[in-house]
Every structure is written in structure tokens, then in C-alpha cells.
Amino acid sequence: MTTYPSIADAAAALRAGEVTSVDLVEEALANADRLDGELGVFIRRFPEDARAAAQQADAELAAGQDRGPLHGIPLGVKDIIATVEAPATAQSLVLDPGWSTPEGDAPVVARLRAAGGIVVGKTSTYEYAIGFPDPEKPFPIPRNPWNVEHSPGGSSSGTGAGLPAGMFLGGLGTDTGGSIRIPAAYDGITGLKATFGRVPKSGCVPLAYTLDHIGPMTRSARDCALMLGVLAGHDVTDPYSSQRPVDDYAAALTGDLTGLRIGIDSLERTGDVADPGLPGVIAEARAVLVAAGAEVVDVQLPLYEELVTAQLITMAAEAATYHMPDLLTRWHDYGRGARAFIGGGVAYSATDYVQAQRVRRVGQQAVAQLFTRVDLVVTPTSSTGAFALADTKPTRMFEVMRGLHTQYWNSVGNPSLSVPWGFTATGLPLGMQITGRPFDEATVLRAGDAYQQRTDWHLRQSPLVQTVAA
Amino acid sequence: MTDPAAAIAQLIALAGITPDEDELQAMVDALPVQREAVAALYRVPGVRYEVPCLTWNAIP
């Protein structure tokens, strides 16, 4: 639990002289001391580097040098992204420790630091952003702060679990099929996969070149807007990175949805498992969006199953290609989950891969047609709460991770935000997924913020965190 | 379709990877569903003459 529930609140308090960056960092470090052993959030922590950076941040503010809303804010970085403090591991024995040394800070990390952000540590992840944590490997097993018998989701597990526990106020995740939005939904936080190419992804271990994204994970949509404003923009080291100008995302947060048409697709028709309380959660959210000024209509996402299939083929084939040299020689150094999924990529042919890319093209056109009728689309991020760790089957990942609705948007590339919108009957968070037109993150964040101005799901604290704080 | 176990055995041998027995069985079990999902991609309206969303520039 933190004194300040969000980056925006902490930034205001810093400038009002109510708190220092040293205070914020010490509180984050103390929360990590209390709960990291239980939640498995960090691969590595950098307390001394963070303290030194906080002292510098305070000195700069005192001297009138203000780097913006992330100045002096403690942040966590998923450990498949390079930072100068220590080699990235990708939570794997296989990744060459020398990989990240020449990388230095990834462009996204360099941007956060230039904006005054303070990296307190590297957070746990599914191995190579895909494989369930393997208890036989020397890495943490991340756990859900709302129920430690459940997964925090992945693959950005540590960033997802650490935020509600107050171990940092914002963090970086990556998202190839939902790895920002799934933990956001499971852990009751807010996470944004921006448009493909909006945020440069060089300096990050790839999972699938044409699906990977780096993005912000925070408590609120407003905080995501603040972080995206720093992260977005072209970088020459990422050939997929867009040269489009970056919008003022924070300025878009008017709290008002008047003039917007929002389509809702419950995705019940997919026949996948769903929490029995989900229809009520959707109905309540619909009412909130209407109260904020939006016109809400029902829609159906086109080519849903086909685009999910295309995402899966693309991810499996691109991942298998990247990993093939190590799969051949170091099979058992990978965890069981990672090698099962990545190795399974050999079951797809080159023809399958190219056909998947043709379907993605058709899908983009169909989705663009849908967005001529609506400005945003809302679906559940996941139709269920987090799965129990006891149910984990490393070699059968998709039998466990049921009810997910994130992969579709990686297939076509649109920006997609997950915000908390309720709980299961057993007290596990559920997430609403808000998606917009390509490069229209401003409208997506505007809707998320307007929703959060009228609800408090994103401010709830888990019983574990409350107990430890007390 | 071809016997899934035989097909996976061939693919694994071709790739040169060495999964454990249960990992192999998971791949065998998944194959029929995978092939049906791939077949469905050829039934998408409009896809027959579409170009793939792969970019390629002459200048690196």
C-alpha cells in the first residue's frame, strides 16, 4: 500500500512539498521488503541506485529543474528489457547474460530516466514472455496479490503484482498476445498496449517481431497517459517504430465521453468459459459509460476466431525461429512451459505463417470497417478471474489460460487498454478492455479515465496488502 | 488427416528438437485442433487474393 495511490497524486504531492522522491522510493523499497518474498515480484532490486537517483531528483526539483510528471517516481521494469544496472534474464537460464550489456538502457528505459523516473528493480516474467514459471528453475514464482494461490497473470507478472502492493507506482510490461492486459485484469490495475509501432521495442528480448509491444502498467488510465507521453515516439533502432507525431495524451483526459460512440461485444458467443457475474459487470459498465456521455451500442468483432488463430500461428512461428539455435542445444535449460510453447512452433508450416499474415490483412480491413461505425470497442479483457496456480499445466498453456480476449488486438495492432471493472464472487479482479483506432490512444485513454473518474475499482486494495500495511 | 503422432514425430525430427514424452504428447493432442484452425483461415472471405501483411523495403 502506498501513501499516494497513483503517479499523478505522487507528482502533485512532490511539487506541493508534501513528500520527497526519497520518501517515495523508501516506501516502495519497504513494501518490497514486506511482500516480495510472498509475491515473487522482482528478479533483481536496485535499492542503492534508486536511493541515489531519488536524492538527485529531489535536488533537481529544489533547484527548479522539473523533468515532468515522472520526475522522482519509482518504477519497475520487466526483466526482458535492457537496463544498465544488470543483465536482463528474461527469467531464463538460456538468455546469454551478455545480451543486454551492449544494449545499455533500452530506448524506453532511457526515456523514462530522462523524464526523471527511477528504476527500483527488474520484475519477474513468464520465461521469455511466454512460458509458465517453472519451479525447477532458480527464478521466483509470481503470485497474485488478491489471492496468492492464484497467478498474477503474464507474462508481465511482476509488474502486475508489484503495483497493487506498492512496490512501484508505474512499470513497464510487454504484450505479444495480452501480456500487459492480462496481468492488468488479473491484478486489478490498468495497462495499455499502444498501437503497434507507437512505442519502440528495441532493447527488449523479442517473442514475436510483428506482435510485440512495450507499454505502461499503472494504477490508473491517467498514469498510463503520463507514461505513454514519455514512451511514445520514433526510435531509429526499431525498424517497426512509427514516425507519426505523438499526441498529448494527458490533455485528452476530459472526463467526458460526449460525442463518442462505443460498441460493446461481450464475446459470450465464443462459448469460452466466463465468470457467472460477468453479465452484471458489463451492464454496470455500460451504464457508467452512458452516464459519462457516450452512446453505447452492441457490436460483434469480425473474424474473431480467425484473428486469434492468426495471432497464435504468428507468435509460435516467430518465437520458434528466434529460439531455434538454443532449442536444438539447450532444450532442458528452458522451463517446461517455455520449451513446450516455443518448440510447438515447429508444428506450423511456412504456408501456415503466410496465410496467417493474409488473414491479418483482411482482419485489419474488417476492423477498420467496424471503426467507421464506432469510436471505441469494449470487451472483457478476460471473461474469468486469475487461474489457480495449482491448475497450471506447463505443457498445455491454453487449457489453463481460458477466457482471454486480448490476442485479437495484437493480430491487427490497434491500441487497447485494460481497466478494472469489478470482481468475481471469489474476490478476484476482472478487467474491461477498451480499444480504439490505430494511433488513437488519446481516445482510448480518455474513455478509461472517464470511467475511472466515476468508479473506484482501480483504487481497491487487496486484503493481503491491507493486512500487511496495517 | 495424417496420424497426428506420426506427423509430429516427423516435424520434430525435421526440426531436430528433443521434447520429453509428455511434451510430445501435448503437441500430438493439439495437432488436430491446430490443423482445423489453419484450414479455417482459408475460408475467410476476401483472403483468396489478399497480400500478406509483411513489409519489405529495398533499402535496409
mmCIF file of N, CA and C in Angstrom, chain A residues 166-216:
data_model
loop_
_atom_site.group_PDB
_atom_site.id
_atom_site.type_symbol
_atom_site.label_atom_id
_atom_site.label_comp_id
_atom_site.label_asym_id
_atom_site.label_seq_id
_atom_site.Cartn_x
_atom_site.Cartn_y
_atom_site.Cartn_z
ATOM 1 N N GLY A 166 2.310 -1.770 -4.015
ATOM 2 C CA GLY A 166 3.027 -0.528 -3.724
ATOM 3 C C GLY A 166 4.533 -0.623 -3.858
ATOM 4 N N MET A 167 5.023 -1.559 -4.645
ATOM 5 C CA MET A 167 6.477 -1.704 -4.803
ATOM 6 C C MET A 167 7.036 -0.720 -5.828
ATOM 7 N N PHE A 168 6.170 -0.090 -6.586
ATOM 8 C CA PHE A 168 6.489 0.996 -7.513
ATOM 9 C C PHE A 168 5.159 1.612 -7.910
ATOM 10 N N LEU A 169 5.222 2.800 -8.515
ATOM 11 C CA LEU A 169 3.981 3.484 -8.879
ATOM 12 C C LEU A 169 3.630 3.314 -10.357
ATOM 13 N N GLY A 170 4.587 2.857 -11.124
ATOM 14 C CA GLY A 170 4.344 2.580 -12.532
ATOM 15 C C GLY A 170 5.368 1.566 -12.991
ATOM 16 N N GLY A 171 5.096 0.950 -14.138
ATOM 17 C CA GLY A 171 6.054 -0.041 -14.595
ATOM 18 C C GLY A 171 5.903 -0.313 -16.069
ATOM 19 N N LEU A 172 6.887 -1.065 -16.578
ATOM 20 C CA LEU A 172 6.864 -1.475 -17.978
ATOM 21 C C LEU A 172 6.513 -2.950 -18.078
ATOM 22 N N GLY A 173 5.637 -3.245 -19.017
ATOM 23 C CA GLY A 173 5.355 -4.609 -19.399
ATOM 24 C C GLY A 173 5.549 -4.738 -20.896
ATOM 25 N N THR A 174 5.415 -5.956 -21.371
ATOM 26 C CA THR A 174 5.399 -6.182 -22.817
ATOM 27 C C THR A 174 4.179 -7.027 -23.151
ATOM 28 N N ASP A 175 3.724 -6.918 -24.404
ATOM 29 C CA ASP A 175 2.439 -7.503 -24.772
ATOM 30 C C ASP A 175 2.516 -8.035 -26.198
ATOM 31 N N THR A 176 2.501 -9.366 -26.330
ATOM 32 C CA THR A 176 2.537 -10.017 -27.637
ATOM 33 C C THR A 176 1.197 -10.669 -27.956
ATOM 34 N N GLY A 177 0.518 -11.106 -26.874
ATOM 35 C CA GLY A 177 -0.826 -11.661 -27.036
ATOM 36 C C GLY A 177 -1.728 -11.253 -25.877
ATOM 37 N N GLY A 178 -1.240 -10.287 -25.091
ATOM 38 C CA GLY A 178 -2.032 -9.829 -23.942
ATOM 39 C C GLY A 178 -1.233 -9.685 -22.657
ATOM 40 N N SER A 179 0.088 -9.737 -22.748
ATOM 41 C CA SER A 179 0.924 -9.835 -21.550
ATOM 42 C C SER A 179 0.995 -8.579 -20.700
ATOM 43 N N ILE A 180 0.484 -7.465 -21.193
ATOM 44 C CA ILE A 180 0.236 -6.301 -20.329
ATOM 45 C C ILE A 180 -1.191 -6.365 -19.803
ATOM 46 N N ARG A 181 -2.131 -6.618 -20.696
ATOM 47 C CA ARG A 181 -3.552 -6.503 -20.335
ATOM 48 C C ARG A 181 -4.039 -7.661 -19.468
ATOM 49 N N ILE A 182 -3.466 -8.850 -19.633
ATOM 50 C CA ILE A 182 -3.909 -9.981 -18.801
ATOM 51 C C ILE A 182 -3.544 -9.753 -17.325
ATOM 52 N N PRO A 183 -2.273 -9.459 -17.005
ATOM 53 C CA PRO A 183 -1.995 -9.160 -15.593
ATOM 54 C C PRO A 183 -2.708 -7.907 -15.101
ATOM 55 N N ALA A 184 -2.926 -6.951 -15.985
ATOM 56 C CA ALA A 184 -3.698 -5.777 -15.561
ATOM 57 C C ALA A 184 -5.083 -6.217 -15.086
ATOM 58 N N ALA A 185 -5.732 -7.085 -15.858
ATOM 59 C CA ALA A 185 -7.069 -7.561 -15.475
ATOM 60 C C ALA A 185 -7.007 -8.427 -14.225
ATOM 61 N N TYR A 186 -6.074 -9.345 -14.171
ATOM 62 C CA TYR A 186 -5.997 -10.290 -13.049
ATOM 63 C C TYR A 186 -5.603 -9.603 -11.732
ATOM 64 N N ASP A 187 -4.822 -8.511 -11.817
ATOM 65 C CA ASP A 187 -4.284 -7.878 -10.610
ATOM 66 C C ASP A 187 -5.001 -6.584 -10.241
ATOM 67 N N GLY A 188 -6.033 -6.222 -10.989
ATOM 68 C CA GLY A 188 -6.810 -5.029 -10.641
ATOM 69 C C GLY A 188 -6.086 -3.727 -10.916
ATOM 70 N N ILE A 189 -5.286 -3.696 -11.972
ATOM 71 C CA ILE A 189 -4.581 -2.465 -12.331
ATOM 72 C C ILE A 189 -4.946 -2.078 -13.766
ATOM 73 N N THR A 190 -4.240 -1.076 -14.279
ATOM 74 C CA THR A 190 -4.524 -0.539 -15.605
ATOM 75 C C THR A 190 -3.289 -0.751 -16.484
ATOM 76 N N GLY A 191 -3.494 -1.249 -17.690
ATOM 77 C CA GLY A 191 -2.356 -1.489 -18.577
ATOM 78 C C GLY A 191 -2.715 -1.190 -20.012
ATOM 79 N N LEU A 192 -1.762 -0.618 -20.737
ATOM 80 C CA LEU A 192 -2.010 -0.200 -22.119
ATOM 81 C C LEU A 192 -1.047 -0.853 -23.092
ATOM 82 N N LYS A 193 -1.620 -1.529 -24.071
ATOM 83 C CA LYS A 193 -0.891 -1.904 -25.282
ATOM 84 C C LYS A 193 -1.208 -0.832 -26.303
ATOM 85 N N ALA A 194 -0.241 0.015 -26.596
ATOM 86 C CA ALA A 194 -0.492 1.069 -27.583
ATOM 87 C C ALA A 194 -0.512 0.449 -28.983
ATOM 88 N N THR A 195 -0.740 1.277 -29.975
ATOM 89 C CA THR A 195 -0.701 0.814 -31.365
ATOM 90 C C THR A 195 0.669 0.192 -31.669
ATOM 91 N N PHE A 196 0.675 -0.864 -32.477
ATOM 92 C CA PHE A 196 1.948 -1.472 -32.883
ATOM 93 C C PHE A 196 2.816 -0.396 -33.542
ATOM 94 N N GLY A 197 4.036 -0.225 -33.031
ATOM 95 C CA GLY A 197 4.951 0.774 -33.571
ATOM 96 C C GLY A 197 4.929 2.113 -32.851
ATOM 97 N N ARG A 198 3.956 2.298 -31.946
ATOM 98 C CA ARG A 198 3.859 3.595 -31.243
ATOM 99 C C ARG A 198 5.006 3.765 -30.248
ATOM 100 N N VAL A 199 5.386 2.659 -29.583
ATOM 101 C CA VAL A 199 6.464 2.671 -28.582
ATOM 102 C C VAL A 199 7.602 1.789 -29.112
ATOM 103 N N PRO A 200 8.817 2.305 -29.204
ATOM 104 C CA PRO A 200 9.906 1.482 -29.750
ATOM 105 C C PRO A 200 10.204 0.286 -28.851
ATOM 106 N N LYS A 201 10.508 -0.840 -29.455
ATOM 107 C CA LYS A 201 10.686 -2.066 -28.680
ATOM 108 C C LYS A 201 12.089 -2.631 -28.819
ATOM 109 N N SER A 202 12.999 -1.867 -29.349
ATOM 110 C CA SER A 202 14.392 -2.326 -29.358
ATOM 111 C C SER A 202 14.910 -2.341 -27.918
ATOM 112 N N GLY A 203 15.918 -3.197 -27.683
ATOM 113 C CA GLY A 203 16.404 -3.363 -26.314
ATOM 114 C C GLY A 203 15.525 -4.269 -25.490
ATOM 115 N N CYS A 204 14.613 -4.957 -26.150
ATOM 116 C CA CYS A 204 13.733 -5.924 -25.478
ATOM 117 C C CYS A 204 13.909 -7.273 -26.171
ATOM 118 N N VAL A 205 14.046 -8.330 -25.402
ATOM 119 C CA VAL A 205 14.165 -9.664 -25.996
ATOM 120 C C VAL A 205 12.877 -9.947 -26.772
ATOM 121 N N PRO A 206 12.970 -10.261 -28.050
ATOM 122 C CA PRO A 206 11.736 -10.462 -28.815
ATOM 123 C C PRO A 206 11.046 -11.777 -28.472
ATOM 124 N N LEU A 207 9.740 -11.763 -28.554
ATOM 125 C CA LEU A 207 8.976 -13.009 -28.564
ATOM 126 C C LEU A 207 8.470 -13.229 -29.984
ATOM 127 N N ALA A 208 7.787 -12.232 -30.532
ATOM 128 C CA ALA A 208 7.298 -12.308 -31.913
ATOM 129 C C ALA A 208 7.396 -10.913 -32.526
ATOM 130 N N TYR A 209 8.214 -10.790 -33.543
ATOM 131 C CA TYR A 209 8.603 -9.480 -34.062
ATOM 132 C C TYR A 209 7.420 -8.615 -34.490
ATOM 133 N N THR A 210 6.396 -9.233 -35.064
ATOM 134 C CA THR A 210 5.299 -8.435 -35.628
ATOM 135 C C THR A 210 4.127 -8.297 -34.665
ATOM 136 N N LEU A 211 4.311 -8.787 -33.435
ATOM 137 C CA LEU A 211 3.228 -8.705 -32.446
ATOM 138 C C LEU A 211 3.654 -8.022 -31.152
ATOM 139 N N ASP A 212 4.964 -7.906 -30.919
ATOM 140 C CA ASP A 212 5.467 -7.402 -29.632
ATOM 141 C C ASP A 212 5.183 -5.913 -29.442
ATOM 142 N N HIS A 213 4.867 -5.564 -28.213
ATOM 143 C CA HIS A 213 4.716 -4.163 -27.806
ATOM 144 C C HIS A 213 5.341 -3.996 -26.426
ATOM 145 N N ILE A 214 5.879 -2.819 -26.140
ATOM 146 C CA ILE A 214 6.214 -2.425 -24.774
ATOM 147 C C ILE A 214 5.210 -1.368 -24.370
ATOM 148 N N GLY A 215 4.768 -1.403 -23.100
ATOM 149 C CA GLY A 215 3.785 -0.398 -22.695
ATOM 150 C C GLY A 215 3.710 -0.213 -21.203
ATOM 151 N N PRO A 216 2.952 0.813 -20.778
ATOM 152 C CA PRO A 216 2.857 1.159 -19.363
ATOM 153 C C PRO A 216 1.842 0.312 -18.608
#
